[in-house]
Amino acid sequence: MQKNQIEIAGYLAAKPTRRVLPSGTNVANARLAEGYRFTDKQTKKVREHTNWHNLVFYGTLADIAATYEKGDNVCVEGSLQTRQFTPKDGSQRTVYELIVKTCHLVEVPHNGHEPPAANEPAVEHDLAAEQTGSGVIGNADEWPA
């Protein structure tokens, strides 16, 4: 069995760039940042690590991605593709890209803070306030042709 499926959520580093291939297919490219925090065992300081991902949108998804802006929080699902090329300097390069098959623009909460976790002890929850928190505000699904 083989499976190549990746789901990543993060923030766009810049507005996606869109172009048309010679075949007439729309394509958009973007970079997505996702990261995490951890405590360094030796220095006991909280550190951050950011992973950068190259995203490729084809067809209708390229048109949708072109509406996204720098800093938008997006969730994408697709497959990993490796591609090799030789730039003008003659060196061999390998690029890892996520070919997007579905994308969702995630809404930022209006108050700027996420509601507390439902299982967090000693926290009273206002269910009405939690209903207006973050959520998906746009969906797009399409398999590249």
Short mmCIF file of C-alpha atoms in Angstrom, two decimals:
data_model
loop_
_atom_site.label_atom_id
_atom_site.label_comp_id
_atom_site.label_asym_id
_atom_site.label_seq_id
_atom_site.Cartn_x
_atom_site.Cartn_y
_atom_site.Cartn_z
CA MET A 1 0.00 0.00 0.00
CA GLN A 2 1.19 3.51 -0.77
CA LYS A 3 -0.23 6.80 0.44
CA ASN A 4 0.89 10.37 -0.19
CA GLN A 5 -1.42 12.69 1.73
CA ILE A 6 -0.43 15.72 3.77
CA GLU A 7 -2.52 18.22 5.73
CA ILE A 8 -0.90 21.43 6.95
CA ALA A 9 -2.27 24.59 8.53
CA GLY A 10 -0.33 27.81 8.88
CA TYR A 11 0.12 31.36 7.69
CA LEU A 12 0.94 32.59 4.19
CA ALA A 13 4.32 34.32 3.92
CA ALA A 14 3.16 36.48 0.98
CA LYS A 15 0.25 36.89 -1.39
CA PRO A 16 0.21 33.85 -3.75
CA THR A 17 1.55 34.49 -7.25
CA ARG A 18 -0.60 33.32 -10.15
CA ARG A 19 0.36 32.62 -13.76
CA VAL A 20 -0.90 30.66 -16.76
CA LEU A 21 1.08 27.68 -18.09
CA PRO A 22 1.61 27.28 -21.86
CA SER A 23 -1.09 24.58 -21.74
CA GLY A 24 -3.58 27.21 -20.51
CA THR A 25 -3.76 25.85 -16.95
CA ASN A 26 -3.79 28.38 -14.12
CA VAL A 27 -1.19 27.80 -11.43
CA ALA A 28 -0.49 29.70 -8.20
CA ASN A 29 2.47 29.35 -5.85
CA ALA A 30 2.72 30.32 -2.21
CA ARG A 31 4.84 29.69 0.87
CA LEU A 32 3.24 28.60 4.12
CA ALA A 33 4.81 28.87 7.57
CA GLU A 34 3.84 26.59 10.44
CA GLY A 35 5.74 26.15 13.64
CA TYR A 36 5.81 25.16 17.25
CA ARG A 37 7.30 26.19 20.58
CA PHE A 38 9.44 24.08 22.86
CA THR A 39 11.56 24.47 25.97
CA ASP A 40 15.28 24.01 25.44
CA LYS A 41 16.40 21.39 27.98
CA GLN A 42 19.80 22.99 28.52
CA THR A 43 18.92 26.69 28.70
CA LYS A 44 15.32 26.23 29.96
CA LYS A 45 14.23 28.96 27.52
CA VAL A 46 11.18 28.75 25.33
CA ARG A 47 12.23 28.57 21.70
CA GLU A 48 10.34 28.57 18.43
CA HIS A 49 10.86 26.55 15.27
CA THR A 50 9.21 27.41 11.95
CA ASN A 51 8.81 25.05 9.01
CA TRP A 52 8.35 26.53 5.52
CA HIS A 53 6.35 24.74 2.84
CA ASN A 54 6.03 25.43 -0.90
CA LEU A 55 2.41 25.22 -2.07
CA VAL A 56 1.23 24.73 -5.67
CA PHE A 57 -2.41 25.33 -6.64
CA TYR A 58 -3.75 24.28 -10.08
CA GLY A 59 -6.88 25.23 -12.01
CA THR A 60 -9.77 26.68 -10.04
CA LEU A 61 -7.74 26.41 -6.83
CA ALA A 62 -5.17 28.80 -8.35
CA ASP A 63 -7.92 31.38 -8.85
CA ILE A 64 -9.07 30.92 -5.25
CA ALA A 65 -5.51 31.08 -3.89
CA ALA A 66 -5.00 34.37 -5.76
CA THR A 67 -7.64 35.93 -3.48
CA TYR A 68 -5.63 35.07 -0.34
CA GLU A 69 -3.44 37.70 1.30
CA LYS A 70 -0.15 37.68 3.20
CA GLY A 71 -0.72 36.46 6.76
CA ASP A 72 -3.96 34.57 6.01
CA ASN A 73 -4.39 31.43 8.10
CA VAL A 74 -5.03 28.54 5.70
CA CYS A 75 -5.41 24.80 5.99
CA VAL A 76 -4.39 22.81 2.92
CA GLU A 77 -4.43 19.14 2.02
CA GLY A 78 -2.60 17.55 -0.83
CA SER A 79 0.32 15.36 -1.85
CA LEU A 80 4.06 15.84 -1.63
CA GLN A 81 5.98 16.10 -4.89
CA THR A 82 9.73 16.32 -5.40
CA ARG A 83 11.11 17.98 -8.48
CA GLN A 84 14.70 18.39 -9.64
CA PHE A 85 16.06 21.14 -11.86
CA THR A 86 19.34 22.73 -12.88
CA PRO A 87 19.53 26.53 -12.49
CA LYS A 88 21.82 28.75 -14.58
CA ASP A 89 24.74 28.19 -12.17
CA GLY A 90 24.79 24.48 -13.17
CA SER A 91 24.12 23.01 -9.71
CA GLN A 92 21.47 20.30 -9.24
CA ARG A 93 18.55 21.42 -7.01
CA THR A 94 15.68 19.47 -5.48
CA VAL A 95 12.42 21.18 -4.54
CA TYR A 96 9.72 19.71 -2.31
CA GLU A 97 6.23 21.01 -3.05
CA LEU A 98 2.79 20.32 -1.66
CA ILE A 99 0.36 19.96 -4.58
CA VAL A 100 -2.84 21.34 -3.03
CA LYS A 101 -6.04 19.36 -3.57
CA THR A 102 -8.21 21.14 -0.98
CA CYS A 103 -7.80 24.45 0.78
CA HIS A 104 -9.67 26.22 3.57
CA LEU A 105 -9.28 29.79 4.73
CA VAL A 106 -9.51 29.77 8.53
CA GLU A 107 -11.24 32.73 10.18
CA VAL A 108 -9.43 34.59 12.94
CA PRO A 109 -11.47 35.00 16.16
CA HIS A 110 -12.94 38.50 16.45
CA ASN A 111 -11.55 39.10 19.94
CA GLY A 112 -8.03 37.97 18.94
CA HIS A 113 -7.94 35.16 21.52
CA GLU A 114 -8.78 31.52 21.19
CA PRO A 115 -11.39 30.25 23.67
CA PRO A 116 -9.97 28.09 26.49
CA ALA A 117 -9.82 24.36 25.92
CA ALA A 118 -13.01 22.55 26.88
CA ASN A 119 -11.10 20.20 29.18
CA GLU A 120 -9.11 22.94 30.95
CA PRO A 121 -9.89 22.72 34.71
CA ALA A 122 -11.34 25.66 36.65
CA VAL A 123 -12.45 27.49 33.51
CA GLU A 124 -16.06 28.47 33.06
CA HIS A 125 -17.14 28.31 29.45
CA ASP A 126 -19.56 30.64 27.75
CA LEU A 127 -21.00 28.44 25.01
CA ALA A 128 -22.40 31.42 23.09
CA ALA A 129 -18.96 33.06 22.96
CA GLU A 130 -17.29 29.81 21.89
CA GLN A 131 -19.72 29.44 18.96
CA THR A 132 -18.44 32.72 17.46
CA GLY A 133 -14.79 31.70 17.70
CA SER A 134 -12.62 30.59 14.82
CA GLY A 135 -13.96 28.53 12.00
CA VAL A 136 -13.65 27.75 8.36
CA ILE A 137 -14.86 30.61 6.19
CA GLY A 138 -14.05 29.24 2.75
CA ASN A 139 -13.64 25.79 1.25
CA ALA A 140 -12.34 24.65 -2.10
CA ASP A 141 -11.85 21.14 -3.41
CA GLU A 142 -10.48 20.22 -6.80
CA TRP A 143 -8.11 17.60 -8.10
CA PRO A 144 -5.57 18.94 -10.59
CA ALA A 145 -6.22 17.87 -14.17
#
